[in-house]
């Protein structure tokens, strides 16, 4: 990471050092382009650095959002090879686990909601089945006896986004790309201007600045949606699968890290962690996994998901600038497919 650009121009300048920006930059660098990432804080400082890392197109499928499903499913299929390639390139295990997921409920309202979800998932041809309480608890013995039934989605997976960020930074640096810690104040088709007025020439400009994308002229409409999320520590993984309820999700890693997420709040750019947010998440996780209360509390954080009015990501060239934003709840999941699409839009012409 650098604090002054080494050149006056690059083949591609990517604004934003979250998983989407880093993955796009890596793919560009792999094509032999000179690449600069401009990140206002540090790589992964936004939503990528706290995300749970669910790769869950089936259990994230939402009524009325069928449009994003095909993209989610395609990117989920890309993840095993993407994770293996990153690990092979950098030696960093990004924690990819093809774990499967259980969505569990504890009362009649939940059961009704889960049946509706299952019907929707199956109507879309997704791999999901109903399990009785006993069947669910056979798969995940730490589930509470209060669990009344579950959706089993065997193809869901997860990664560790913090390791993904670390691996992408290492991959970028080994492929000759630069990561500049600076604020971009303006973007144009042929340049990025930094907060101190420095203008960096660019063959292509990619803006992957999450919910800050909206600050640039001509940007798509993106708003921040706050998510609070907790990290706990267990001596061994609490569950093998992702466990979700209508009120929370729980991701257990082999390291013993247990991630409980995530609130969905319309609070503008507020990133305060609140007692109410923590309370609701812990209670929701505890009602299905009571051993949660014995775990060591490690961290509570809040970050901002970039959402568009229709919850569809924007991955397109507009007025000469490539925009890759609005991934909302799916930034980590959609990183491989977005990076591939972004690279196809870059100018082959060399700047430097
Ligand atoms: N991907 C889950 C969330 O955004 O909370």
mmCIF file of C-alpha atoms and ligand atoms in Angstrom:
data_model
loop_
_atom_site.group_PDB
_atom_site.id
_atom_site.type_symbol
_atom_site.label_atom_id
_atom_site.label_comp_id
_atom_site.label_asym_id
_atom_site.label_seq_id
_atom_site.Cartn_x
_atom_site.Cartn_y
_atom_site.Cartn_z
ATOM 1 C CA UNK A 1 0.000 0.000 0.000
ATOM 2 C CA UNK A 2 1.273 3.447 -0.899
ATOM 3 C CA UNK A 3 0.398 7.036 -0.066
ATOM 4 C CA UNK A 4 1.684 8.611 -3.307
ATOM 5 C CA UNK A 5 0.982 7.174 -6.758
ATOM 6 C CA UNK A 6 4.144 5.937 -8.441
ATOM 7 C CA UNK A 7 3.042 6.964 -11.928
ATOM 8 C CA UNK A 8 1.002 9.760 -13.466
ATOM 9 C CA UNK A 9 -1.262 7.357 -15.352
ATOM 10 C CA UNK A 10 -2.541 3.776 -15.256
ATOM 11 C CA UNK A 11 -4.390 1.528 -17.664
ATOM 12 C CA UNK A 12 -7.130 1.178 -15.066
ATOM 13 C CA UNK A 13 -7.882 3.098 -11.882
ATOM 14 C CA UNK A 14 -10.371 1.452 -9.523
ATOM 15 C CA UNK A 15 -11.991 3.643 -6.878
ATOM 16 C CA UNK A 16 -12.878 1.498 -3.861
ATOM 17 C CA UNK A 17 -10.947 -1.187 -2.004
ATOM 18 C CA UNK A 18 -13.757 -3.511 -0.938
ATOM 19 C CA UNK A 19 -14.016 -7.050 -2.290
ATOM 20 C CA UNK A 20 -15.713 -5.878 -5.500
ATOM 21 C CA UNK A 21 -13.081 -3.230 -6.284
ATOM 22 C CA UNK A 22 -10.156 -5.432 -5.268
ATOM 23 C CA UNK A 23 -11.401 -8.443 -7.246
ATOM 24 C CA UNK A 24 -12.000 -6.273 -10.317
ATOM 25 C CA UNK A 25 -8.534 -4.740 -9.976
ATOM 26 C CA UNK A 26 -6.957 -8.179 -9.603
ATOM 27 C CA UNK A 27 -8.601 -9.486 -12.759
ATOM 28 C CA UNK A 28 -7.421 -6.363 -14.615
ATOM 29 C CA UNK A 29 -3.854 -6.795 -13.325
ATOM 30 C CA UNK A 30 -3.918 -10.450 -14.376
ATOM 31 C CA UNK A 31 -4.593 -9.235 -17.924
ATOM 32 C CA UNK A 32 -1.339 -7.309 -17.828
ATOM 33 C CA UNK A 33 -2.875 -3.853 -17.287
ATOM 34 C CA UNK A 34 -1.225 -1.342 -14.988
ATOM 35 C CA UNK A 35 -3.722 -0.914 -12.162
ATOM 36 C CA UNK A 36 -4.195 1.513 -9.293
ATOM 37 C CA UNK A 37 -6.780 1.033 -6.550
ATOM 38 C CA UNK A 38 -7.736 4.241 -4.701
ATOM 39 C CA UNK A 39 -9.131 3.477 -1.243
ATOM 40 C CA UNK A 40 -10.173 6.222 1.184
ATOM 41 C CA UNK A 41 -9.399 4.214 4.333
ATOM 42 C CA UNK A 42 -7.818 0.758 4.122
ATOM 43 C CA UNK A 43 -8.803 -2.255 1.993
ATOM 44 C CA UNK A 44 -11.911 -3.886 3.464
ATOM 45 C CA UNK A 45 -12.664 -0.955 5.774
ATOM 46 C CA UNK A 46 -16.279 -0.853 4.612
ATOM 47 C CA UNK A 47 -18.900 -3.593 4.472
ATOM 48 C CA UNK A 48 -16.408 -6.203 3.173
ATOM 49 C CA UNK A 49 -14.422 -6.118 6.390
ATOM 50 C CA UNK A 50 -17.291 -7.097 8.660
ATOM 51 C CA UNK A 51 -19.492 -9.195 6.332
ATOM 52 C CA UNK A 52 -20.286 -12.740 7.401
ATOM 53 C CA UNK A 53 -19.353 -14.060 3.957
ATOM 54 C CA UNK A 54 -22.474 -16.070 3.221
ATOM 55 C CA UNK A 55 -22.545 -17.439 -0.321
ATOM 56 C CA UNK A 56 -26.237 -18.115 -0.100
ATOM 57 C CA UNK A 57 -28.218 -17.478 -3.287
ATOM 58 C CA UNK A 58 -30.997 -19.866 -2.254
ATOM 59 C CA UNK A 59 -31.699 -18.649 1.275
ATOM 60 C CA UNK A 60 -31.135 -14.991 0.295
ATOM 61 C CA UNK A 61 -33.649 -15.253 -2.590
ATOM 62 C CA UNK A 62 -36.237 -12.597 -1.846
ATOM 63 C CA UNK A 63 -39.766 -12.223 -3.169
ATOM 64 C CA UNK A 64 -39.787 -9.776 -6.062
ATOM 65 C CA UNK A 65 -36.001 -9.906 -6.487
ATOM 66 C CA UNK A 66 -35.785 -12.791 -8.935
ATOM 67 C CA UNK A 67 -33.643 -10.531 -11.158
ATOM 68 C CA UNK A 68 -30.584 -10.800 -8.947
ATOM 69 C CA UNK A 69 -30.955 -14.532 -8.379
ATOM 70 C CA UNK A 70 -29.405 -15.696 -11.667
ATOM 71 C CA UNK A 71 -26.393 -13.468 -11.060
ATOM 72 C CA UNK A 72 -26.085 -14.655 -7.452
ATOM 73 C CA UNK A 73 -26.311 -18.292 -8.550
ATOM 74 C CA UNK A 74 -23.696 -17.811 -11.266
ATOM 75 C CA UNK A 75 -21.289 -16.117 -8.883
ATOM 76 C CA UNK A 76 -21.845 -18.817 -6.247
ATOM 77 C CA UNK A 77 -20.760 -21.381 -8.825
ATOM 78 C CA UNK A 78 -17.609 -19.366 -9.507
ATOM 79 C CA UNK A 79 -16.576 -19.193 -5.847
ATOM 80 C CA UNK A 80 -14.877 -22.605 -5.407
ATOM 81 C CA UNK A 81 -12.486 -21.922 -8.313
ATOM 82 C CA UNK A 82 -12.051 -18.257 -7.300
ATOM 83 C CA UNK A 83 -11.150 -19.244 -3.715
ATOM 84 C CA UNK A 84 -8.767 -21.953 -4.916
ATOM 85 C CA UNK A 85 -7.099 -19.571 -7.378
ATOM 86 C CA UNK A 86 -6.640 -16.919 -4.692
ATOM 87 C CA UNK A 87 -5.210 -19.454 -2.240
ATOM 88 C CA UNK A 88 -2.914 -20.913 -4.894
ATOM 89 C CA UNK A 89 -1.671 -17.435 -5.809
ATOM 90 C CA UNK A 90 -1.146 -16.075 -2.306
ATOM 91 C CA UNK A 91 -1.065 -18.985 0.141
ATOM 92 C CA UNK A 92 -4.006 -17.388 2.013
ATOM 93 C CA UNK A 93 -6.860 -19.771 2.852
ATOM 94 C CA UNK A 94 -9.971 -17.660 2.347
ATOM 95 C CA UNK A 95 -12.094 -20.034 4.404
ATOM 96 C CA UNK A 96 -14.324 -21.291 1.606
ATOM 97 C CA UNK A 97 -16.623 -24.003 3.000
ATOM 98 C CA UNK A 98 -19.383 -25.732 1.042
ATOM 99 C CA UNK A 99 -21.349 -26.080 4.249
ATOM 100 C CA UNK A 100 -24.998 -25.977 3.235
ATOM 101 C CA UNK A 101 -27.556 -23.944 5.186
ATOM 102 C CA UNK A 102 -30.491 -24.504 7.502
ATOM 103 C CA UNK A 103 -33.193 -21.869 7.904
ATOM 104 C CA UNK A 104 -34.962 -22.688 11.150
ATOM 105 C CA UNK A 105 -38.054 -21.433 12.924
ATOM 106 C CA UNK A 106 -39.321 -21.607 16.474
ATOM 107 C CA UNK A 107 -43.051 -20.875 16.281
ATOM 108 C CA UNK A 108 -46.090 -20.993 14.006
ATOM 109 C CA UNK A 109 -45.372 -17.614 12.437
ATOM 110 C CA UNK A 110 -41.870 -18.738 11.543
ATOM 111 C CA UNK A 111 -43.160 -22.059 10.179
ATOM 112 C CA UNK A 112 -45.612 -20.201 7.950
ATOM 113 C CA UNK A 113 -42.887 -17.849 6.751
ATOM 114 C CA UNK A 114 -40.461 -20.712 6.053
ATOM 115 C CA UNK A 115 -43.091 -22.694 4.136
ATOM 116 C CA UNK A 116 -43.712 -19.624 1.966
ATOM 117 C CA UNK A 117 -39.973 -19.213 1.381
ATOM 118 C CA UNK A 118 -39.561 -22.899 0.540
ATOM 119 C CA UNK A 119 -42.438 -22.778 -1.926
ATOM 120 C CA UNK A 120 -40.846 -19.737 -3.577
ATOM 121 C CA UNK A 121 -37.386 -21.339 -3.701
ATOM 122 C CA UNK A 122 -38.747 -24.568 -5.162
ATOM 123 C CA UNK A 123 -40.873 -22.668 -7.701
ATOM 124 C CA UNK A 124 -37.585 -21.151 -8.943
ATOM 125 C CA UNK A 125 -36.057 -24.630 -9.258
ATOM 126 C CA UNK A 126 -33.636 -24.046 -6.354
ATOM 127 C CA UNK A 127 -32.273 -26.907 -4.299
ATOM 128 C CA UNK A 128 -34.171 -26.707 -0.994
ATOM 129 C CA UNK A 129 -36.142 -29.220 1.060
ATOM 130 C CA UNK A 130 -38.200 -29.274 4.249
ATOM 131 C CA UNK A 131 -36.816 -30.952 7.371
ATOM 132 C CA UNK A 132 -38.675 -31.777 10.550
ATOM 133 C CA UNK A 133 -37.282 -30.539 13.836
ATOM 134 C CA UNK A 134 -35.764 -33.945 14.514
ATOM 135 C CA UNK A 135 -34.143 -34.116 11.089
ATOM 136 C CA UNK A 136 -32.714 -30.616 11.482
ATOM 137 C CA UNK A 137 -31.320 -31.418 14.921
ATOM 138 C CA UNK A 138 -29.787 -34.604 13.620
ATOM 139 C CA UNK A 139 -27.801 -32.448 11.179
ATOM 140 C CA UNK A 140 -27.024 -29.755 13.745
ATOM 141 C CA UNK A 141 -27.169 -31.199 17.282
ATOM 142 C CA UNK A 142 -26.700 -27.806 18.964
ATOM 143 C CA UNK A 143 -30.028 -26.519 17.635
ATOM 144 C CA UNK A 144 -32.583 -25.870 20.351
ATOM 145 C CA UNK A 145 -35.420 -28.377 20.821
ATOM 146 C CA UNK A 146 -37.675 -25.312 20.309
ATOM 147 C CA UNK A 147 -36.885 -25.453 16.581
ATOM 148 C CA UNK A 148 -40.083 -26.611 14.888
ATOM 149 C CA UNK A 149 -38.784 -27.232 11.361
ATOM 150 C CA UNK A 150 -36.237 -26.081 8.817
ATOM 151 C CA UNK A 151 -35.436 -25.423 5.198
ATOM 152 C CA UNK A 152 -32.312 -27.312 4.174
ATOM 153 C CA UNK A 153 -30.382 -25.716 1.304
ATOM 154 C CA UNK A 154 -27.446 -28.076 0.781
ATOM 155 C CA UNK A 155 -25.555 -26.006 -1.799
ATOM 156 C CA UNK A 156 -25.049 -22.830 0.233
ATOM 157 C CA UNK A 157 -21.499 -21.997 1.281
ATOM 158 C CA UNK A 158 -19.463 -19.351 3.044
ATOM 159 C CA UNK A 159 -16.042 -17.669 3.020
ATOM 160 C CA UNK A 160 -14.159 -15.475 5.442
ATOM 161 C CA UNK A 161 -14.303 -11.983 3.877
ATOM 162 C CA UNK A 162 -11.412 -10.645 5.977
ATOM 163 C CA UNK A 163 -9.201 -13.399 4.569
ATOM 164 C CA UNK A 164 -10.570 -12.684 1.090
ATOM 165 C CA UNK A 165 -9.526 -9.024 1.428
ATOM 166 C CA UNK A 166 -6.085 -10.071 2.713
ATOM 167 C CA UNK A 167 -5.645 -12.502 -0.161
ATOM 168 C CA UNK A 168 -6.775 -9.988 -2.780
ATOM 169 C CA UNK A 169 -4.349 -7.364 -1.466
ATOM 170 C CA UNK A 170 -1.506 -9.912 -1.607
ATOM 171 C CA UNK A 171 -2.557 -11.028 -5.095
ATOM 172 C CA UNK A 172 -2.708 -7.442 -6.353
ATOM 173 C CA UNK A 173 0.684 -6.589 -4.943
ATOM 174 C CA UNK A 174 2.276 -9.722 -6.386
ATOM 175 C CA UNK A 175 0.768 -8.894 -9.781
ATOM 176 C CA UNK A 176 2.235 -5.390 -9.734
ATOM 177 C CA UNK A 177 -0.907 -3.373 -8.942
ATOM 178 C CA UNK A 178 -0.760 -0.452 -6.508
ATOM 179 C CA UNK A 179 -3.156 0.373 -3.685
ATOM 180 C CA UNK A 180 -3.215 4.066 -2.824
ATOM 181 C CA UNK A 181 -4.666 5.210 0.482
ATOM 182 C CA UNK A 182 -6.360 8.436 -0.591
ATOM 183 C CA UNK A 183 -9.785 9.917 -1.178
ATOM 184 C CA UNK A 184 -11.013 10.283 -4.743
ATOM 185 C CA UNK A 185 -12.889 13.553 -5.102
ATOM 186 C CA UNK A 186 -13.836 13.261 -8.768
ATOM 187 C CA UNK A 187 -13.988 10.771 -11.597
ATOM 188 C CA UNK A 188 -14.011 11.247 -15.374
ATOM 189 C CA UNK A 189 -13.694 8.717 -18.209
ATOM 190 C CA UNK A 190 -9.962 9.398 -18.498
ATOM 191 C CA UNK A 191 -8.933 10.343 -14.960
ATOM 192 C CA UNK A 192 -9.465 10.254 -11.229
ATOM 193 C CA UNK A 193 -8.880 13.371 -9.136
ATOM 194 C CA UNK A 194 -7.713 12.970 -5.557
ATOM 195 C CA UNK A 195 -8.747 15.069 -2.577
ATOM 196 C CA UNK A 196 -5.468 17.040 -2.760
ATOM 197 C CA UNK A 197 -6.173 17.960 -6.391
ATOM 198 C CA UNK A 198 -3.784 15.438 -7.986
ATOM 199 C CA UNK A 199 -5.186 14.180 -11.291
ATOM 200 C CA UNK A 200 -4.294 10.611 -12.218
ATOM 201 C CA UNK A 201 -4.730 9.714 -15.881
ATOM 202 C CA UNK A 202 -6.545 6.456 -16.571
ATOM 203 C CA UNK A 203 -7.292 4.338 -19.632
ATOM 204 C CA UNK A 204 -10.408 3.176 -17.780
ATOM 205 C CA UNK A 205 -12.017 4.289 -14.543
ATOM 206 C CA UNK A 206 -13.965 1.846 -12.393
ATOM 207 C CA UNK A 207 -16.019 3.102 -9.458
ATOM 208 C CA UNK A 208 -16.673 0.395 -6.863
ATOM 209 C CA UNK A 209 -17.034 2.654 -3.864
ATOM 210 C CA UNK A 210 -20.066 1.016 -2.282
ATOM 211 C CA UNK A 211 -22.522 3.483 -0.811
ATOM 212 C CA UNK A 212 -20.020 6.341 -1.323
ATOM 213 C CA UNK A 213 -20.386 5.888 -5.083
ATOM 214 C CA UNK A 214 -23.305 8.295 -4.982
ATOM 215 C CA UNK A 215 -20.964 11.207 -4.189
ATOM 216 C CA UNK A 216 -19.571 11.202 -7.760
ATOM 217 C CA UNK A 217 -21.201 13.151 -10.551
ATOM 218 C CA UNK A 218 -23.252 10.938 -12.878
ATOM 219 C CA UNK A 219 -23.285 8.053 -10.383
ATOM 220 C CA UNK A 220 -26.167 5.618 -10.132
ATOM 221 C CA UNK A 221 -28.508 6.121 -7.187
ATOM 222 C CA UNK A 222 -27.127 4.175 -4.218
ATOM 223 C CA UNK A 223 -28.094 4.539 -0.579
ATOM 224 C CA UNK A 224 -26.492 3.154 2.589
ATOM 225 C CA UNK A 225 -28.346 0.422 4.490
ATOM 226 C CA UNK A 226 -26.829 -0.126 7.899
ATOM 227 C CA UNK A 227 -26.031 -3.613 9.165
ATOM 228 C CA UNK A 228 -24.870 -4.397 12.689
ATOM 229 C CA UNK A 229 -23.010 -7.678 13.136
ATOM 230 C CA UNK A 230 -21.344 -9.537 16.027
ATOM 231 C CA UNK A 231 -18.327 -11.767 16.366
ATOM 232 C CA UNK A 232 -18.083 -14.383 19.119
ATOM 233 C CA UNK A 233 -15.480 -17.047 19.802
ATOM 234 C CA UNK A 234 -16.092 -20.747 20.459
ATOM 235 C CA UNK A 235 -13.533 -23.452 21.171
ATOM 236 C CA UNK A 236 -14.883 -25.369 18.179
ATOM 237 C CA UNK A 237 -17.339 -24.569 15.379
ATOM 238 C CA UNK A 238 -20.819 -24.201 16.812
ATOM 239 C CA UNK A 239 -22.479 -25.594 13.706
ATOM 240 C CA UNK A 240 -21.309 -27.118 10.473
ATOM 241 C CA UNK A 241 -23.873 -25.306 8.337
ATOM 242 C CA UNK A 242 -24.999 -21.709 8.056
ATOM 243 C CA UNK A 243 -27.939 -21.365 10.407
ATOM 244 C CA UNK A 244 -30.552 -18.723 9.687
ATOM 245 C CA UNK A 245 -33.858 -17.689 11.178
ATOM 246 C CA UNK A 246 -36.228 -14.961 9.993
ATOM 247 C CA UNK A 247 -34.382 -12.685 12.475
ATOM 248 C CA UNK A 248 -30.662 -13.482 12.131
ATOM 249 C CA UNK A 249 -27.972 -15.619 10.575
ATOM 250 C CA UNK A 250 -25.102 -17.459 12.264
ATOM 251 C CA UNK A 251 -21.894 -18.437 10.477
ATOM 252 C CA UNK A 252 -19.445 -20.720 12.313
ATOM 253 C CA UNK A 253 -15.897 -20.919 11.031
ATOM 254 C CA UNK A 254 -13.411 -23.720 11.632
ATOM 255 C CA UNK A 255 -11.264 -21.177 13.533
ATOM 256 C CA UNK A 256 -13.998 -21.020 16.197
ATOM 257 C CA UNK A 257 -15.197 -17.579 15.068
ATOM 258 C CA UNK A 258 -18.979 -17.313 15.180
ATOM 259 C CA UNK A 259 -20.536 -14.424 13.270
ATOM 260 C CA UNK A 260 -24.082 -13.306 14.077
ATOM 261 C CA UNK A 261 -25.755 -10.881 11.712
ATOM 262 C CA UNK A 262 -27.239 -8.690 10.592
ATOM 263 C CA UNK A 263 -29.616 -5.819 11.256
ATOM 264 C CA UNK A 264 -31.116 -3.978 8.278
ATOM 265 C CA UNK A 265 -31.540 -0.296 9.109
ATOM 266 C CA UNK A 266 -32.278 2.814 7.088
ATOM 267 C CA UNK A 267 -30.164 5.340 9.018
ATOM 268 C CA UNK A 268 -28.235 7.184 6.345
ATOM 269 C CA UNK A 269 -24.490 7.112 6.978
ATOM 270 C CA UNK A 270 -24.836 6.363 10.711
ATOM 271 C CA UNK A 271 -22.575 3.472 11.776
ATOM 272 C CA UNK A 272 -23.207 3.510 15.532
ATOM 273 C CA UNK A 273 -23.363 0.122 17.218
ATOM 274 C CA UNK A 274 -26.442 0.161 19.438
ATOM 275 C CA UNK A 275 -27.473 -1.783 22.513
ATOM 276 C CA UNK A 276 -30.773 -2.574 20.820
ATOM 277 C CA UNK A 277 -29.073 -3.948 17.729
ATOM 278 C CA UNK A 278 -26.754 -6.194 19.743
ATOM 279 C CA UNK A 279 -29.605 -7.321 21.970
ATOM 280 C CA UNK A 280 -31.853 -8.274 19.048
ATOM 281 C CA UNK A 281 -29.126 -10.243 17.280
ATOM 282 C CA UNK A 282 -28.009 -12.126 20.390
ATOM 283 C CA UNK A 283 -31.564 -12.958 21.395
ATOM 284 C CA UNK A 284 -32.416 -14.171 17.886
ATOM 285 C CA UNK A 285 -29.323 -16.391 17.755
ATOM 286 C CA UNK A 286 -29.772 -17.630 21.318
ATOM 287 C CA UNK A 287 -33.356 -18.778 20.733
ATOM 288 C CA UNK A 288 -32.141 -21.347 18.151
ATOM 289 C CA UNK A 289 -28.578 -21.968 19.393
ATOM 290 C CA UNK A 290 -28.699 -21.595 23.201
ATOM 291 C CA UNK A 291 -24.965 -22.304 23.629
ATOM 292 C CA UNK A 292 -24.398 -18.855 22.156
ATOM 293 C CA UNK A 293 -24.680 -17.449 25.680
ATOM 294 C CA UNK A 294 -21.499 -19.257 26.764
ATOM 295 C CA UNK A 295 -19.342 -17.887 23.957
ATOM 296 C CA UNK A 296 -16.728 -15.187 24.339
ATOM 297 C CA UNK A 297 -17.870 -11.826 22.974
ATOM 298 C CA UNK A 298 -15.248 -10.466 20.555
ATOM 299 C CA UNK A 299 -16.605 -7.617 18.488
ATOM 300 C CA UNK A 300 -19.671 -5.679 17.447
ATOM 301 C CA UNK A 301 -19.566 -3.553 14.333
ATOM 302 C CA UNK A 302 -21.795 -1.698 11.939
ATOM 303 C CA UNK A 303 -21.196 -0.968 8.268
ATOM 304 C CA UNK A 304 -23.184 0.236 5.279
ATOM 305 C CA UNK A 305 -24.474 -1.930 2.446
ATOM 306 C CA UNK A 306 -24.859 -0.128 -0.891
ATOM 307 C CA UNK A 307 -28.461 -0.522 -2.057
ATOM 308 C CA UNK A 308 -30.147 0.616 -5.270
ATOM 309 C CA UNK A 309 -33.864 1.452 -5.529
ATOM 310 C CA UNK A 310 -34.650 -2.003 -7.015
ATOM 311 C CA UNK A 311 -31.951 -3.885 -5.037
ATOM 312 C CA UNK A 312 -30.241 -4.857 -8.299
ATOM 313 C CA UNK A 313 -26.499 -4.197 -8.548
ATOM 314 C CA UNK A 314 -25.235 -1.751 -11.130
ATOM 315 C CA UNK A 315 -22.407 -3.297 -13.169
ATOM 316 C CA UNK A 316 -22.250 -1.231 -16.318
ATOM 317 C CA UNK A 317 -20.429 1.399 -18.320
ATOM 318 C CA UNK A 318 -22.185 4.728 -18.255
ATOM 319 C CA UNK A 319 -20.802 7.913 -19.841
ATOM 320 C CA UNK A 320 -17.376 6.334 -20.195
ATOM 321 C CA UNK A 321 -17.051 5.211 -16.572
ATOM 322 C CA UNK A 322 -17.478 1.639 -15.342
ATOM 323 C CA UNK A 323 -19.747 1.497 -12.282
ATOM 324 C CA UNK A 324 -19.743 -1.589 -10.052
ATOM 325 C CA UNK A 325 -21.897 -0.901 -7.038
ATOM 326 C CA UNK A 326 -25.282 -1.475 -5.420
ATOM 327 C CA UNK A 327 -24.499 -5.077 -4.445
ATOM 328 C CA UNK A 328 -26.544 -4.580 -1.274
ATOM 329 C CA UNK A 329 -26.519 -7.870 0.718
ATOM 330 C CA UNK A 330 -24.472 -9.737 -1.895
ATOM 331 C CA UNK A 331 -21.139 -7.942 -2.295
ATOM 332 C CA UNK A 332 -18.955 -10.870 -1.262
ATOM 333 C CA UNK A 333 -21.061 -13.379 -3.181
ATOM 334 C CA UNK A 334 -21.060 -11.264 -6.345
ATOM 335 C CA UNK A 335 -17.366 -10.328 -6.360
ATOM 336 C CA UNK A 336 -16.184 -13.003 -8.854
ATOM 337 C CA UNK A 337 -18.944 -12.428 -11.405
ATOM 338 C CA UNK A 338 -18.660 -8.639 -11.074
ATOM 339 C CA UNK A 339 -14.896 -8.702 -11.558
ATOM 340 C CA UNK A 340 -15.308 -10.753 -14.700
ATOM 341 C CA UNK A 341 -17.936 -8.355 -16.087
ATOM 342 C CA UNK A 342 -15.892 -5.266 -15.172
ATOM 343 C CA UNK A 343 -12.774 -6.519 -16.915
ATOM 344 C CA UNK A 344 -14.751 -7.056 -20.126
ATOM 345 C CA UNK A 345 -15.669 -3.345 -20.053
ATOM 346 C CA UNK A 346 -12.133 -2.002 -19.636
ATOM 347 C CA UNK A 347 -10.421 -0.158 -22.457
ATOM 348 C CA UNK A 348 -7.701 -2.285 -23.994
ATOM 349 C CA UNK A 349 -5.764 0.918 -24.849
ATOM 350 C CA UNK A 350 -2.713 1.489 -22.675
ATOM 351 C CA UNK A 351 -2.142 4.740 -20.841
ATOM 352 C CA UNK A 352 1.266 4.227 -19.341
HETATM 353 N N1 LIG B 1 -25.339 -10.709 3.358
HETATM 354 C C1 LIG B 1 -26.044 -10.550 4.560
HETATM 355 C C2 LIG B 1 -26.201 -9.160 4.999
HETATM 356 O O1 LIG B 1 -25.974 -8.232 4.245
HETATM 357 O O2 LIG B 1 -26.573 -8.963 6.140
#
